[in-house]
Amino acid sequence: MTVDAPVTPKPALATPLVSMRNVNKHFGPLHVLQDINLSVSAGEVVAVIGPSGSGKSTLCRTINRLETIDSGSIEVDGRALPTEGRALASLRAEVGMVFQSFNLFAHKSILDNITMAPVHVSKTKKKAAESEARELLSKVGIADKADRHPAQLSGGQQQRAAIARALAMKPKVMLFDEPTSALDPEMVNEVLEVMGSLAEQGMTMVVVTHEMGFARKVANRVIFMDAGQIVEEAHPEAFFAAPKTERARAFLSSVLNH
């Protein structure tokens, strides 16, 4: 799978897998999320784009409660986000997260990084967890790196290992917070290809990204944010061909002409 090949849009299901209703979030006096309403169907890939400081990453991080909200509601698979304890840990097992920085444990092998949560959180037998981890490493194209430590891998390989780690918990939805922004340009596409393959396989994904080619070719829907608000949302072809708002037109003109 390359990001040059459009992904066939998947039919939206009636019940959203992720539902955000009138969500507000402040950091002190800064109103970073303003009355956010967003539904994501099972199997849908939603790309969240916009200028820096627009609230994209905060939106992504509220879905698994890495950031709390001030008002409104968020549901995953029909259940409100738990606030703490075992229920919150269970939710985070269902909502995989891939960050800008890879967040791998430097002192552990790649295999150990991937098996840690299944063994300790899901109580999977170590041998079964290792077998599944090796399958996932093969899936993301780094089967030969299982016994290496993160520092022995390139940035692109570390991010692919981070994706495998998130997949090891068999999540219902995957959140990606600018997963390629810390990578050298030549490593970006290898990560985007893995993400495109996940999309083809039906993984529900919310992707905060600056990669317009990925948003256009892989996403089923584009969400454009500015100043804490969803300004526009549309099918990628419609959005990139003819954005409806002046703010979106100015943003695309800036990012596509540089």
mmCIF file of C-alpha atoms in Angstrom, residues 6 33 67 71 96 124 162 198 213 230 248 257-258:
data_model
loop_
_atom_site.group_PDB
_atom_site.id
_atom_site.type_symbol
_atom_site.label_atom_id
_atom_site.label_comp_id
_atom_site.label_asym_id
_atom_site.label_seq_id
_atom_site.Cartn_x
_atom_site.Cartn_y
_atom_site.Cartn_z
ATOM 1 C CA PRO A 6 -6.761 6.024 -2.815
ATOM 2 C CA LEU A 33 -11.804 23.304 22.234
ATOM 3 C CA GLU A 67 -6.747 15.409 28.444
ATOM 4 C CA SER A 71 -17.977 20.300 29.599
ATOM 5 C CA GLY A 96 -4.791 2.892 20.735
ATOM 6 C CA THR A 124 -2.195 -12.512 28.056
ATOM 7 C CA ALA A 162 4.934 2.183 18.321
ATOM 8 C CA LEU A 198 -4.455 -0.282 8.444
ATOM 9 C CA GLY A 213 -1.372 13.761 0.578
ATOM 10 C CA ILE A 230 -14.255 22.688 13.657
ATOM 11 C CA ALA A 248 -9.592 26.834 4.910
ATOM 12 C CA ASN A 257 2.332 26.056 -2.147
ATOM 13 C CA HIS A 258 5.363 25.482 0.061
#
